[in-house]
Amino acid sequence: MGRTRRSYYSALKRITKVANSALSLRRICNSVAKSTAKAMQANGCRILSLNPQKEYLITVGAYGLSDLYLKKGPLEARKSLPDILEGKVVFIADAAKDERVQHPQIALAQGISSLLGVPVLGKGEAIGEIRIYTREPHQFSEADKSFLLSVADICAVVFERAELHQLLEQGYKANERRRKSSQVSPLPTTLKPTSFAHPSEEDFAGLLDFYCIEWLYEPRSFPLRWEGDKIAEMFTPDFYLPELDLYVELTTLKQNLLTEKNRKLRQLRELYPEVNIRLLNKNDFLKLLAKYGYGPLGEAKVEGIDRVLYSHAKIQRRIRTLARRISRDYAGQRLMLIGILKGVVCFMADLMQHLSLPVTLDFMAISYYGGDGQVVKITRDLDSSITGQHVLMVEDIVDTGMTLNYILSHLSAHNPASLRVCTLLDKRARRLINVPLDYVGFEVPDEFVVGYGLDYKGEYRNLPFIGILHPELIKDEEVR
Ligand code: IMP
């Protein structure tokens, strides 16, 4: 493997040129990985980026490694060769036998023998790694190590430039302002390769970014079936949301493929019972997007209601029961009711009339995904302070839980004496974030509901009942 200074010099020239090009992060890193592996006459190279919380490493560029190896799961920074992230150069002579290797059986299947890893250091701190792999057992020379460290320095500049670009794109300033006022954690700034297999995946990633929910794209493949020692079938969910420990698979393909996906998912759940995975089919996903005015459902012209789900009388009966429970739980205390405009107006008006407590009232307004902001934005904040108050957050409907999760973290930063949630409707089947709900009116089916304050594109709020939109209003046959 010994290489002359000259070959390393020309490789560095190529790498520097591509690093300074206008290509995407993934393409730059793939090209750097290829030039590096070739210059070192190695069989594979992988460039990894460390997330800001320094919890896991994601692949941003690779050469010569199979999908199986690359998608063997998010590498946990604590477990996967932690010495590299402490700034050390790590050499592994036999990857299949070395305890430091996180997935030795996969390394074995790949025929990987030796590994050389160096840190990518930005301002003295590890922000990533480069790993070089060889099939034959190999000893690396000082010149090899020094070359790889120079490539790592170039990668550091590439990462920092890409991160800057990403931050600018995500409306960093808006996020900073919000973070300072509400103590909500900053936007995820892990470098993410942005070539999605399908445009809907990009839309979904945008939606998650909007809610400041960190995500990884296709981070892990789950072997489902083996033939002898070989893996014969695998399943790679589209997204992993580390904060929620949730995998999300989007099924925007033809619905007849859904059966196959469901089969794989069942198998995955059997083999990996600890894995939390949700399947969002096209219908789910379009409904989610439609809520924010996106996608084909968002463009549908709404004309009517399919059926009434809860009559006015039934809603009123349920509200009286809820109000009795709340009045009992807060007996002897003052209660501050907070609602988010505008969907909650009917429910709030009826609920407060049945509370036998001294009550004050305040409202907030927020902009949803698709507005001019990049993230949830409070467009109208509370008039009064909630510090030291018993606060009851009153909601019309909790769907994915993302809005409520955001609002609760905003409110709790102001130190209320207590903070609970009362929602008229709970669309539990579609929950992505587990938010605590203290008082629930009805658990609704997974349908788009309108009326009694809830709208579709601004209409139907004035209906005295809650109904389901007519399916014929949905243009696209496939999504029904
Ligand atoms: P979440 O953040 O996904 O929980 O969404 C909550 C908000 O989405 C609610 O406050 C509603 O404004 C809206 N929403 C969710 N599902 C429906 C529905 O079925 N009909 C009308 N609006 C809905």
XYZ file of C-alpha atoms and ligand atoms in Angstrom:
503
model
C 0.000 0.000 0.000
C 2.958 2.350 0.369
C 2.284 5.359 -1.787
C 4.703 7.951 -2.975
C 4.463 11.546 -1.856
C 3.640 12.358 -5.457
C 0.464 10.254 -5.621
C -0.760 11.707 -2.334
C 0.022 15.191 -3.606
C -2.098 14.702 -6.751
C -4.938 13.149 -4.707
C -4.902 16.162 -2.374
C -5.025 18.480 -5.367
C -8.138 16.660 -6.682
C -9.777 16.609 -3.265
C -9.169 20.314 -2.652
C -10.648 21.172 -6.022
C -13.838 19.181 -5.463
C -14.118 20.478 -1.881
C -14.157 23.999 -3.241
C -16.793 23.226 -5.891
C -20.484 24.087 -5.863
C -21.539 20.422 -5.600
C -23.871 19.220 -2.833
C -22.388 17.968 0.442
C -23.117 14.342 -0.431
C -21.488 14.596 -3.855
C -18.409 16.343 -2.491
C -18.012 13.744 0.257
C -18.590 10.805 -2.106
C -15.930 12.174 -4.420
C -13.494 12.839 -1.542
C -14.095 9.286 -0.264
C -13.356 7.849 -3.692
C -10.147 9.839 -4.255
C -8.960 9.020 -0.731
C -9.615 5.280 -1.045
C -7.960 5.147 -4.451
C -4.920 7.121 -3.368
C -4.469 4.797 -0.394
C -5.256 1.737 -2.507
C -7.923 0.852 0.027
C -11.192 -0.945 -0.690
C -13.518 1.511 0.951
C -13.817 4.895 2.612
C -16.539 6.471 4.667
C -16.969 10.077 5.788
C -19.150 10.608 8.850
C -20.633 13.675 10.484
C -21.285 13.924 14.226
C -24.576 15.465 15.381
C -24.300 18.613 17.571
C -25.301 16.697 20.710
C -22.416 14.338 19.889
C -24.696 11.292 20.145
C -24.461 9.652 16.763
C -22.588 9.647 13.464
C -24.236 9.718 10.069
C -22.648 8.861 6.741
C -22.307 11.900 4.485
C -20.092 10.280 1.852
C -18.761 6.827 1.005
C -16.957 4.778 -1.575
C -16.589 1.021 -2.093
C -18.983 -0.039 0.675
C -22.297 -1.801 0.141
C -25.647 -0.388 1.214
C -25.801 -3.048 3.871
C -22.641 -1.771 5.497
C -23.617 1.869 5.158
C -27.115 1.334 6.531
C -26.261 -0.871 9.441
C -27.757 1.697 11.782
C -26.924 5.137 13.148
C -23.505 4.735 14.719
C -23.692 5.581 18.371
C -20.837 7.967 19.076
C -20.255 6.484 22.534
C -19.989 2.930 21.217
C -18.475 3.223 17.759
C -14.740 3.718 18.149
C -15.099 6.615 20.636
C -11.337 7.185 20.651
C -11.543 8.754 17.197
C -13.937 11.400 18.498
C -11.495 12.088 21.308
C -9.067 13.175 18.628
C -7.090 9.930 18.265
C -6.085 8.004 15.175
C -7.493 4.475 15.501
C -6.141 1.414 13.758
C -7.969 -1.901 13.784
C -6.138 -4.883 12.368
C -9.073 -7.327 12.310
C -12.530 -5.700 12.281
C -14.415 -8.993 12.708
C -12.649 -9.827 15.962
C -12.089 -6.424 17.480
C -14.433 -5.591 20.365
C -14.374 -1.936 19.419
C -16.294 -2.622 16.173
C -20.057 -2.092 16.683
C -21.302 -4.555 14.022
C -18.511 -7.146 13.586
C -20.772 -9.711 11.841
C -21.564 -7.199 9.098
C -17.881 -6.256 8.767
C -17.207 -9.958 8.350
C -19.922 -10.339 5.693
C -18.359 -7.394 3.868
C -14.909 -8.929 3.974
C -13.490 -5.972 5.883
C -10.212 -6.746 7.664
C -8.407 -3.559 8.599
C -9.640 -0.125 9.411
C -7.975 3.223 9.902
C -10.027 6.042 11.423
C -9.127 9.676 11.968
C -11.150 12.534 13.467
C -12.449 15.488 11.484
C -11.687 18.396 13.795
C -13.380 21.771 13.597
C -11.953 24.442 15.905
C -10.253 21.684 17.877
C -13.440 19.650 18.439
C -14.461 16.444 16.702
C -17.236 17.123 14.200
C -16.869 13.908 12.235
C -14.582 11.103 11.108
C -13.019 9.463 8.100
C -12.633 5.713 8.038
C -10.599 3.704 5.551
C -11.214 -0.017 5.024
C -9.137 -2.778 3.451
C -10.118 -6.366 2.626
C -6.661 -7.775 3.288
C -5.028 -7.316 6.702
C -2.935 -4.206 6.430
C -0.514 -2.049 8.445
C -0.821 1.674 7.725
C 2.317 3.783 7.476
C 2.944 7.222 9.015
C 2.579 8.695 5.503
C -0.881 7.052 5.149
C -1.987 8.521 8.473
C -0.637 11.936 7.684
C -2.389 11.928 4.271
C -5.711 10.903 5.872
C -5.373 13.649 8.497
C -4.901 16.215 5.715
C -8.054 14.930 3.992
C -9.832 15.239 7.355
C -8.769 18.897 7.573
C -10.286 19.540 4.161
C -13.472 17.743 5.236
C -13.690 19.983 8.308
C -13.816 23.037 6.044
C -16.401 21.331 3.798
C -18.589 20.451 6.820
C -18.422 23.919 8.292
C -19.272 25.533 4.986
C -22.210 23.141 4.438
C -23.446 23.724 7.954
C -23.336 27.458 7.480
C -25.256 27.076 4.265
C -27.810 24.824 5.948
C -28.278 27.222 8.834
C -28.848 30.113 6.491
C -31.351 28.087 4.516
C -33.311 27.072 7.561
C -33.891 30.605 8.719
C -31.389 30.435 11.510
C -32.088 33.960 12.655
C -35.800 33.307 13.172
C -34.944 30.227 15.168
C -32.412 32.060 17.325
C -34.931 34.751 18.169
C -37.486 32.156 19.136
C -35.003 30.085 21.104
C -33.958 33.084 23.191
C -37.549 33.965 24.035
C -38.856 30.471 24.730
C -35.847 28.300 25.615
C -36.797 25.832 22.921
C -33.843 23.868 21.654
C -32.206 25.142 18.460
C -32.847 23.772 15.013
C -31.041 20.532 14.331
C -27.845 21.297 12.548
C -26.566 17.800 11.848
C -25.253 17.736 8.340
C -27.769 15.863 6.286
C -27.264 14.442 2.854
C -30.210 15.863 0.971
C -30.775 13.549 -1.963
C -34.145 11.964 -1.288
C -35.468 9.015 -3.261
C -38.903 10.659 -3.578
C -40.091 14.296 -3.461
C -42.659 13.435 -0.782
C -39.797 12.432 1.509
C -38.313 15.871 1.075
C -41.693 17.429 1.932
C -41.891 15.288 5.046
C -38.354 16.306 6.063
C -39.410 19.940 5.609
C -42.386 19.358 7.854
C -40.166 17.882 10.564
C -37.683 20.750 10.253
C -40.568 23.157 10.637
C -41.368 21.617 14.002
C -37.698 21.445 15.014
C -37.871 17.645 15.143
C -34.538 16.100 14.382
C -34.510 13.383 11.706
C -32.205 10.995 9.942
C -32.952 9.807 6.442
C -32.793 6.039 5.853
C -30.325 5.562 8.698
C -30.738 1.854 9.246
C -31.565 -1.359 7.394
C -33.175 -4.222 9.260
C -32.360 -7.717 7.981
C -35.678 -9.633 7.716
C -34.734 -12.940 6.142
C -31.563 -15.001 5.892
C -30.460 -17.713 3.502
C -27.703 -19.495 5.353
C -25.309 -16.765 6.513
C -26.470 -14.326 3.863
C -29.131 -11.695 4.347
C -31.832 -12.331 1.720
C -34.243 -9.513 2.606
C -33.960 -6.196 4.371
C -36.179 -3.281 5.227
C -34.981 0.317 5.399
C -37.470 2.768 6.953
C -37.424 6.223 5.374
C -36.858 8.246 8.531
C -35.677 7.925 12.082
C -36.636 10.608 14.603
C -34.021 10.184 17.368
C -35.734 12.384 19.986
C -38.886 10.265 19.670
C -37.018 7.037 19.042
C -39.448 6.528 16.159
C -38.972 5.147 12.651
C -41.338 6.459 9.979
C -42.001 4.721 6.703
C -43.812 6.713 4.024
C -45.841 4.710 1.550
C -46.477 7.108 -1.264
C -46.257 4.304 -3.796
C -49.296 2.553 -5.267
C -51.622 1.286 -2.596
C -51.316 -2.296 -3.856
C -47.694 -2.222 -2.673
C -48.974 -1.348 0.759
C -49.829 -4.987 1.468
C -46.186 -5.926 0.888
C -44.987 -3.075 3.110
C -47.403 -4.122 5.825
C -46.045 -7.649 5.648
C -42.476 -6.388 6.046
C -43.496 -4.163 8.903
C -45.200 -7.032 10.710
C -42.051 -9.112 10.265
C -39.873 -6.256 11.474
C -42.000 -5.815 14.592
C -41.750 -9.536 15.316
C -37.975 -9.643 14.867
C -37.239 -6.300 16.512
C -39.988 -5.774 19.127
C -38.054 -2.899 20.685
C -38.241 -0.892 17.451
C -40.944 1.747 17.315
C -42.125 2.231 13.719
C -45.093 4.042 12.130
C -46.320 3.596 8.584
C -47.755 6.689 6.993
C -49.583 5.752 3.805
C -50.247 8.206 1.053
C -53.607 9.088 2.508
C -52.159 9.787 5.973
C -49.346 11.752 4.539
C -51.452 13.839 2.165
C -53.878 14.588 4.948
C -50.970 15.702 7.056
C -49.718 17.954 4.274
C -53.227 19.154 3.410
C -53.560 20.433 6.935
C -50.866 22.909 6.040
C -52.244 23.634 2.564
C -49.787 21.361 0.745
C -50.210 18.496 -1.687
C -53.169 17.394 -3.818
C -55.605 17.300 -0.915
C -54.687 20.826 -0.091
C -55.848 21.876 -3.545
C -59.147 19.982 -3.405
C -62.284 22.122 -3.510
C -64.327 21.386 -0.430
C -68.071 21.307 -0.962
C -69.723 19.208 1.668
C -69.758 17.004 4.670
C -69.892 13.232 4.363
C -71.418 12.522 7.741
C -71.901 13.981 11.183
C -69.583 12.457 13.746
C -70.754 14.263 16.893
C -74.003 16.152 17.099
C -74.240 19.472 18.878
C -76.131 17.835 21.751
C -73.534 15.113 22.155
C -70.698 17.684 22.188
C -72.512 19.716 24.837
C -73.104 16.653 27.037
C -69.453 15.697 26.858
C -68.317 19.257 27.628
C -70.485 19.361 30.758
C -68.876 16.134 31.977
C -65.381 17.470 31.288
C -66.193 20.770 33.018
C -67.436 18.917 36.139
C -64.173 16.958 36.360
C -62.026 20.053 35.862
C -64.017 22.025 38.460
C -63.558 19.182 40.944
C -59.800 18.828 40.267
C -59.129 22.571 40.658
C -61.566 23.191 43.518
C -60.497 26.182 45.644
C -58.047 27.443 42.991
C -58.047 30.049 40.251
C -57.587 28.682 36.764
C -56.144 30.315 33.680
C -57.467 28.913 30.384
C -55.258 29.285 27.340
C -56.352 28.533 23.788
C -54.753 28.649 20.360
C -56.721 30.653 17.825
C -58.869 30.000 15.896
C -60.001 26.358 16.026
C -60.625 26.374 19.777
C -63.116 29.252 19.942
C -66.351 27.192 20.106
C -64.975 24.669 22.586
C -63.430 27.320 24.823
C -66.637 29.380 24.880
C -68.775 26.393 25.890
C -66.308 24.835 28.314
C -65.691 27.979 30.368
C -69.428 28.546 30.896
C -69.670 25.222 32.701
C -66.681 25.688 35.002
C -67.595 26.509 38.590
C -64.252 28.195 39.319
C -62.773 31.701 39.100
C -61.347 31.647 35.593
C -59.219 33.963 33.463
C -58.754 33.602 29.740
C -55.994 34.201 27.226
C -55.247 33.242 23.627
C -52.235 32.644 21.433
C -51.977 32.450 17.673
C -49.371 30.543 15.717
C -48.380 30.280 12.079
C -48.453 26.794 10.639
C -46.107 25.068 8.236
C -46.347 26.730 4.859
C -46.654 30.211 6.289
C -43.839 32.658 5.663
C -41.745 31.307 8.579
C -39.597 28.177 8.496
C -40.659 26.931 11.910
C -43.722 27.163 14.161
C -44.033 30.812 14.993
C -46.079 32.414 17.739
C -47.780 35.265 15.913
C -49.772 36.369 18.952
C -48.427 35.753 22.424
C -50.293 35.853 25.731
C -51.462 39.188 27.148
C -50.839 38.198 30.756
C -48.082 36.415 32.647
C -48.624 32.748 33.515
C -45.813 32.559 36.075
C -47.152 30.956 39.259
C -50.618 30.389 37.728
C -52.534 27.136 37.332
C -52.771 26.880 33.565
C -55.097 24.688 31.531
C -54.212 24.529 27.841
C -57.474 24.094 25.909
C -57.154 22.496 22.466
C -59.622 21.709 19.705
C -57.809 18.638 18.360
C -54.504 16.911 18.975
C -53.347 15.123 15.872
C -49.615 14.425 15.516
C -49.050 16.294 18.783
C -46.384 18.478 17.224
C -48.198 21.800 17.750
C -49.092 21.030 21.346
C -45.601 19.770 22.125
C -44.179 23.030 20.871
C -46.660 25.199 22.796
C -46.189 23.262 26.039
C -42.438 23.727 25.962
C -42.993 27.433 25.332
C -45.427 27.747 28.250
C -43.456 25.684 30.746
C -40.460 27.977 30.202
C -42.552 30.663 31.953
C -42.873 28.596 35.154
C -46.609 28.209 35.726
C -47.682 26.650 39.059
C -49.182 23.785 37.033
C -49.792 23.054 33.374
C -52.411 20.607 32.083
C -54.093 19.933 28.767
C -57.763 19.601 27.870
C -58.589 18.677 24.279
C -62.004 18.186 22.754
C -60.722 15.713 20.153
C -57.862 13.246 20.258
C -56.799 11.759 16.910
C -54.579 9.295 18.709
C -54.038 7.006 15.732
C -51.837 9.596 14.092
C -49.768 10.653 17.052
C -46.062 11.193 16.427
C -45.205 12.867 19.722
C -46.585 11.582 22.990
C -47.964 14.662 24.697
C -49.737 14.234 28.032
C -53.514 14.821 27.730
C -55.314 15.303 31.038
C -58.890 15.774 29.784
C -60.141 14.351 26.484
C -63.590 14.861 24.944
C -63.645 12.233 22.193
C -61.112 9.981 20.570
C -61.761 10.596 16.865
C -61.095 8.191 13.997
C -58.341 8.907 11.540
C -60.448 11.203 9.340
C -60.281 14.864 8.517
C -62.954 16.488 10.671
C -64.483 19.949 10.452
C -67.070 22.049 12.265
C -67.501 23.420 15.777
C -64.474 25.685 15.229
C -62.420 23.271 13.103
C -61.861 24.330 9.539
C -60.772 23.126 6.171
C -59.062 25.975 4.320
C -60.864 28.495 6.518
C -64.377 27.065 5.959
C -66.815 25.040 8.118
C -65.879 26.573 11.469
C -69.461 27.735 12.042
C -71.050 24.274 11.843
C -72.628 23.419 15.205
C -71.594 19.750 14.883
C -68.360 17.937 14.038
C -68.415 16.179 10.684
C -66.211 14.289 8.263
C -65.440 15.842 4.906
C -67.125 14.219 1.898
C -64.683 11.728 0.269
C -65.725 12.973 -3.191
C -64.031 16.203 -2.356
C -60.784 14.336 -2.580
C -59.735 14.509 -6.219
C -57.071 11.850 -6.279
C -58.705 8.366 -6.445
C -55.649 6.706 -4.956
C -55.722 8.542 -1.664
C -59.234 7.490 -0.609
P -50.993 18.612 15.444
O -49.872 19.542 15.675
O -50.699 17.639 14.346
O -51.471 17.984 16.727
O -52.178 19.443 14.840
C -53.052 20.158 15.608
C -53.769 21.183 14.790
O -53.995 20.703 13.458
C -55.131 21.438 15.359
O -55.085 22.476 16.311
C -55.949 21.776 14.144
O -55.857 23.139 13.864
C -55.296 21.013 13.022
N -55.990 19.742 12.732
C -55.550 18.502 12.955
N -56.428 17.570 12.543
C -57.473 18.257 12.052
C -58.747 17.859 11.500
O -59.102 16.670 11.363
N -59.556 18.865 11.099
C -59.231 20.188 11.213
N -58.054 20.597 11.740
C -57.200 19.641 12.165
